[in-house]
Amino acid sequence: GSSLTFAEFLALANEAVMMTFPQARIAELRSIFKDAIKDSSGTLHHSKLSAVLSDAFNHHISHEMLECLCDEWCGACVRVDETKFIALVSRLVRLHERDWELFQGMREVLGNQVIAGHGRLTVRRLLEHAPDLSEEQAEELLWAADWRRQGHHTGKALDFCDMLCAVLLPSWRAGIRDD
């Protein structure tokens, strides 16, 4: 087989650790960055990143996580320019890609209810997305996944939080997730 050139290796490594954004997303990130800058330096102090990103994405992003990312990308730098900001977001998104895919799948099944952190998977909704199941099989799946609440819904429904637990906890116990 042929070997990679150094440039090809760098491109492959970049793809592995960074999320590639479409131009519209990059423009959106530039706008978020520009709105966050409060002085004429054209940079953002790294201590402000958590608040800026948490506000922008409506999700708490810990200061500790961003500090690790800043150390990874910026070394001892205290201020982040637009390019580094976009790179940090790209890395953050790649790190949480599995969570995003899970969220998208749940949203497909539960609809927009999942955005508010609630919603319930019912037998009817499960059968809409898995038409090969019988009603009895759908009820059994929901009952088995409702272990956290000891079958509280008796196989008729599964709350959003319980759905997340049913999907994520077995993989954490098996050591699949490292976060």
mmCIF file of C-alpha atoms in Angstrom:
data_model
loop_
_atom_site.group_PDB
_atom_site.id
_atom_site.type_symbol
_atom_site.label_atom_id
_atom_site.label_comp_id
_atom_site.label_asym_id
_atom_site.label_seq_id
_atom_site.Cartn_x
_atom_site.Cartn_y
_atom_site.Cartn_z
ATOM 1 C CA GLY A 1 0.000 0.000 0.000
ATOM 2 C CA SER A 2 0.959 3.595 -0.364
ATOM 3 C CA SER A 3 1.884 5.733 2.597
ATOM 4 C CA LEU A 4 0.523 9.141 3.454
ATOM 5 C CA THR A 5 2.412 12.313 2.828
ATOM 6 C CA PHE A 6 2.897 14.553 5.832
ATOM 7 C CA ALA A 7 0.228 16.951 4.501
ATOM 8 C CA GLU A 8 -2.235 14.061 4.036
ATOM 9 C CA PHE A 9 -1.481 12.820 7.542
ATOM 10 C CA LEU A 10 -2.135 16.280 9.006
ATOM 11 C CA ALA A 11 -5.411 16.565 7.081
ATOM 12 C CA LEU A 12 -6.521 13.136 8.330
ATOM 13 C CA ALA A 13 -5.528 13.940 11.908
ATOM 14 C CA ASN A 14 -7.373 17.256 11.715
ATOM 15 C CA GLU A 15 -10.510 15.488 10.502
ATOM 16 C CA ALA A 16 -10.262 12.991 13.355
ATOM 17 C CA VAL A 17 -10.095 15.596 16.119
ATOM 18 C CA MET A 18 -11.972 18.561 14.644
ATOM 19 C CA MET A 19 -15.513 18.934 13.336
ATOM 20 C CA THR A 20 -15.731 20.388 9.852
ATOM 21 C CA PHE A 21 -18.289 23.183 9.723
ATOM 22 C CA PRO A 22 -20.159 24.496 6.696
ATOM 23 C CA GLN A 23 -19.521 28.153 5.846
ATOM 24 C CA ALA A 24 -22.877 29.209 7.324
ATOM 25 C CA ARG A 25 -21.876 27.733 10.718
ATOM 26 C CA ILE A 26 -18.482 29.455 10.570
ATOM 27 C CA ALA A 27 -20.225 32.769 9.873
ATOM 28 C CA GLU A 28 -22.498 32.141 12.868
ATOM 29 C CA LEU A 29 -19.484 31.406 15.097
ATOM 30 C CA ARG A 30 -17.752 34.573 13.882
ATOM 31 C CA SER A 31 -20.849 36.562 14.792
ATOM 32 C CA ILE A 32 -20.991 34.988 18.274
ATOM 33 C CA PHE A 33 -17.307 35.806 18.760
ATOM 34 C CA LYS A 34 -17.663 39.414 17.597
ATOM 35 C CA ASP A 35 -20.699 39.950 19.845
ATOM 36 C CA ALA A 36 -18.742 38.655 22.842
ATOM 37 C CA ILE A 37 -15.767 40.987 22.472
ATOM 38 C CA LYS A 38 -16.126 43.938 24.818
ATOM 39 C CA ASP A 39 -12.862 45.744 24.034
ATOM 40 C CA SER A 40 -10.786 46.751 21.004
ATOM 41 C CA SER A 41 -8.275 43.889 21.284
ATOM 42 C CA GLY A 42 -10.113 41.602 18.867
ATOM 43 C CA THR A 43 -9.640 38.783 21.368
ATOM 44 C CA LEU A 44 -11.620 37.164 24.127
ATOM 45 C CA HIS A 45 -10.192 36.377 27.540
ATOM 46 C CA HIS A 46 -10.287 32.594 28.005
ATOM 47 C CA SER A 47 -12.076 33.000 31.355
ATOM 48 C CA LYS A 48 -15.108 34.368 29.447
ATOM 49 C CA LEU A 49 -15.355 31.408 27.039
ATOM 50 C CA SER A 50 -17.583 29.286 29.266
ATOM 51 C CA ALA A 51 -20.217 31.998 29.601
ATOM 52 C CA VAL A 52 -20.076 32.934 25.903
ATOM 53 C CA LEU A 53 -20.418 29.359 24.671
ATOM 54 C CA SER A 54 -23.017 28.412 27.287
ATOM 55 C CA ASP A 55 -25.159 31.369 26.206
ATOM 56 C CA ALA A 56 -24.612 30.718 22.505
ATOM 57 C CA PHE A 57 -25.500 27.026 22.637
ATOM 58 C CA ASN A 58 -28.008 27.146 25.494
ATOM 59 C CA HIS A 59 -26.075 24.456 27.311
ATOM 60 C CA HIS A 60 -23.702 24.718 30.276
ATOM 61 C CA ILE A 61 -20.113 24.235 29.200
ATOM 62 C CA SER A 62 -17.863 24.003 32.203
ATOM 63 C CA HIS A 63 -14.937 26.296 32.760
ATOM 64 C CA GLU A 64 -12.786 23.230 33.495
ATOM 65 C CA MET A 65 -13.534 21.627 30.127
ATOM 66 C CA LEU A 66 -12.709 24.836 28.290
ATOM 67 C CA GLU A 67 -9.543 25.299 30.326
ATOM 68 C CA CYS A 68 -8.375 21.857 29.148
ATOM 69 C CA LEU A 69 -9.222 22.747 25.552
ATOM 70 C CA CYS A 70 -7.424 26.079 25.852
ATOM 71 C CA ASP A 71 -4.351 24.306 27.215
ATOM 72 C CA GLU A 72 -4.577 21.886 24.279
ATOM 73 C CA TRP A 73 -4.854 24.606 21.629
ATOM 74 C CA CYS A 74 -3.456 27.765 23.099
ATOM 75 C CA GLY A 75 -0.841 26.667 25.581
ATOM 76 C CA ALA A 76 -0.359 29.410 28.121
ATOM 77 C CA CYS A 77 -2.266 32.036 26.117
ATOM 78 C CA VAL A 78 -4.793 34.042 28.045
ATOM 79 C CA ARG A 79 -6.696 35.539 25.125
ATOM 80 C CA VAL A 80 -8.358 33.764 22.190
ATOM 81 C CA ASP A 81 -8.693 35.250 18.725
ATOM 82 C CA GLU A 82 -11.451 34.408 16.236
ATOM 83 C CA THR A 83 -9.492 31.571 14.587
ATOM 84 C CA LYS A 84 -8.723 29.913 17.919
ATOM 85 C CA PHE A 85 -12.327 30.412 19.014
ATOM 86 C CA ILE A 86 -13.638 28.566 15.953
ATOM 87 C CA ALA A 87 -11.008 25.839 16.443
ATOM 88 C CA LEU A 88 -12.026 25.408 20.102
ATOM 89 C CA VAL A 89 -15.685 25.092 19.158
ATOM 90 C CA SER A 90 -14.780 22.629 16.412
ATOM 91 C CA ARG A 91 -12.882 20.466 18.895
ATOM 92 C CA LEU A 92 -15.643 20.744 21.493
ATOM 93 C CA VAL A 93 -18.253 19.628 18.968
ATOM 94 C CA ARG A 94 -16.096 16.672 17.852
ATOM 95 C CA LEU A 95 -15.632 15.607 21.474
ATOM 96 C CA HIS A 96 -19.409 15.566 21.970
ATOM 97 C CA GLU A 97 -20.374 14.216 18.566
ATOM 98 C CA ARG A 98 -21.855 11.006 20.019
ATOM 99 C CA ASP A 99 -24.030 13.045 22.362
ATOM 100 C CA TRP A 100 -25.222 15.164 19.434
ATOM 101 C CA GLU A 101 -26.082 12.079 17.386
ATOM 102 C CA LEU A 102 -27.998 10.634 20.349
ATOM 103 C CA PHE A 103 -29.847 13.926 20.781
ATOM 104 C CA GLN A 104 -30.748 13.974 17.071
ATOM 105 C CA GLY A 105 -32.044 10.401 17.252
ATOM 106 C CA MET A 106 -34.144 11.145 20.320
ATOM 107 C CA ARG A 107 -35.469 14.259 18.667
ATOM 108 C CA GLU A 108 -36.487 12.201 15.658
ATOM 109 C CA VAL A 109 -38.391 9.787 17.882
ATOM 110 C CA LEU A 110 -39.813 12.246 20.433
ATOM 111 C CA GLY A 111 -40.147 15.327 18.261
ATOM 112 C CA ASN A 112 -39.325 18.778 19.576
ATOM 113 C CA GLN A 113 -40.343 17.812 23.125
ATOM 114 C CA VAL A 114 -36.776 16.587 23.657
ATOM 115 C CA ILE A 115 -35.418 20.130 23.295
ATOM 116 C CA ALA A 116 -37.142 21.161 26.497
ATOM 117 C CA GLY A 117 -35.725 18.088 28.277
ATOM 118 C CA HIS A 118 -39.017 16.313 28.593
ATOM 119 C CA GLY A 119 -41.112 14.078 26.457
ATOM 120 C CA ARG A 120 -42.317 10.549 26.658
ATOM 121 C CA LEU A 121 -41.808 7.620 24.349
ATOM 122 C CA THR A 122 -45.125 5.820 24.100
ATOM 123 C CA VAL A 123 -45.997 2.486 22.531
ATOM 124 C CA ARG A 124 -47.734 4.325 19.691
ATOM 125 C CA ARG A 125 -44.715 6.513 18.956
ATOM 126 C CA LEU A 126 -42.338 3.547 19.166
ATOM 127 C CA LEU A 127 -44.509 1.614 16.696
ATOM 128 C CA GLU A 128 -44.461 4.609 14.309
ATOM 129 C CA HIS A 129 -40.665 4.362 14.197
ATOM 130 C CA ALA A 130 -40.399 0.572 14.387
ATOM 131 C CA PRO A 131 -43.391 -0.763 12.425
ATOM 132 C CA ASP A 132 -42.038 -4.336 12.425
ATOM 133 C CA LEU A 133 -42.631 -4.602 16.181
ATOM 134 C CA SER A 134 -45.877 -5.929 17.555
ATOM 135 C CA GLU A 135 -47.632 -3.897 20.229
ATOM 136 C CA GLU A 136 -46.685 -6.567 22.769
ATOM 137 C CA GLN A 137 -42.994 -6.337 21.786
ATOM 138 C CA ALA A 138 -43.085 -2.540 21.999
ATOM 139 C CA GLU A 139 -44.595 -2.713 25.488
ATOM 140 C CA GLU A 140 -41.978 -5.248 26.559
ATOM 141 C CA LEU A 141 -39.146 -3.038 25.274
ATOM 142 C CA LEU A 142 -40.481 -0.017 27.123
ATOM 143 C CA TRP A 143 -41.049 -2.046 30.293
ATOM 144 C CA ALA A 144 -37.493 -3.474 30.175
ATOM 145 C CA ALA A 145 -35.988 -0.026 29.591
ATOM 146 C CA ASP A 146 -37.954 1.382 32.545
ATOM 147 C CA TRP A 147 -35.673 -0.348 35.065
ATOM 148 C CA ARG A 148 -34.742 2.922 36.741
ATOM 149 C CA ARG A 149 -38.302 3.409 37.959
ATOM 150 C CA GLN A 150 -39.095 -0.299 38.409
ATOM 151 C CA GLY A 151 -41.595 -0.436 35.552
ATOM 152 C CA HIS A 152 -43.511 2.632 36.760
ATOM 153 C CA HIS A 153 -45.240 3.046 33.381
ATOM 154 C CA THR A 154 -45.944 -0.727 33.079
ATOM 155 C CA GLY A 155 -44.630 -0.820 29.512
ATOM 156 C CA LYS A 156 -46.898 1.937 28.235
ATOM 157 C CA ALA A 157 -44.367 4.778 28.134
ATOM 158 C CA LEU A 158 -40.803 5.803 28.924
ATOM 159 C CA ASP A 159 -39.935 9.304 30.142
ATOM 160 C CA PHE A 160 -37.120 11.216 28.428
ATOM 161 C CA CYS A 161 -34.695 10.896 31.355
ATOM 162 C CA ASP A 162 -35.366 7.171 31.626
ATOM 163 C CA MET A 163 -34.835 6.810 27.889
ATOM 164 C CA LEU A 164 -31.432 8.488 28.229
ATOM 165 C CA CYS A 165 -30.502 6.230 31.136
ATOM 166 C CA ALA A 166 -31.530 3.121 29.212
ATOM 167 C CA VAL A 167 -29.310 4.134 26.300
ATOM 168 C CA LEU A 168 -26.287 5.552 28.136
ATOM 169 C CA LEU A 169 -25.881 3.666 31.395
ATOM 170 C CA PRO A 170 -25.146 0.236 29.886
ATOM 171 C CA SER A 171 -22.345 1.726 27.754
ATOM 172 C CA TRP A 172 -20.840 3.576 30.743
ATOM 173 C CA ARG A 173 -20.877 0.395 32.789
ATOM 174 C CA ALA A 174 -19.186 -1.479 29.952
ATOM 175 C CA GLY A 175 -16.471 1.198 29.808
ATOM 176 C CA ILE A 176 -17.417 2.315 26.291
ATOM 177 C CA ARG A 177 -17.677 5.988 27.233
ATOM 178 C CA ASP A 178 -14.681 7.753 28.627
ATOM 179 C CA ASP A 179 -16.366 10.958 29.795
#
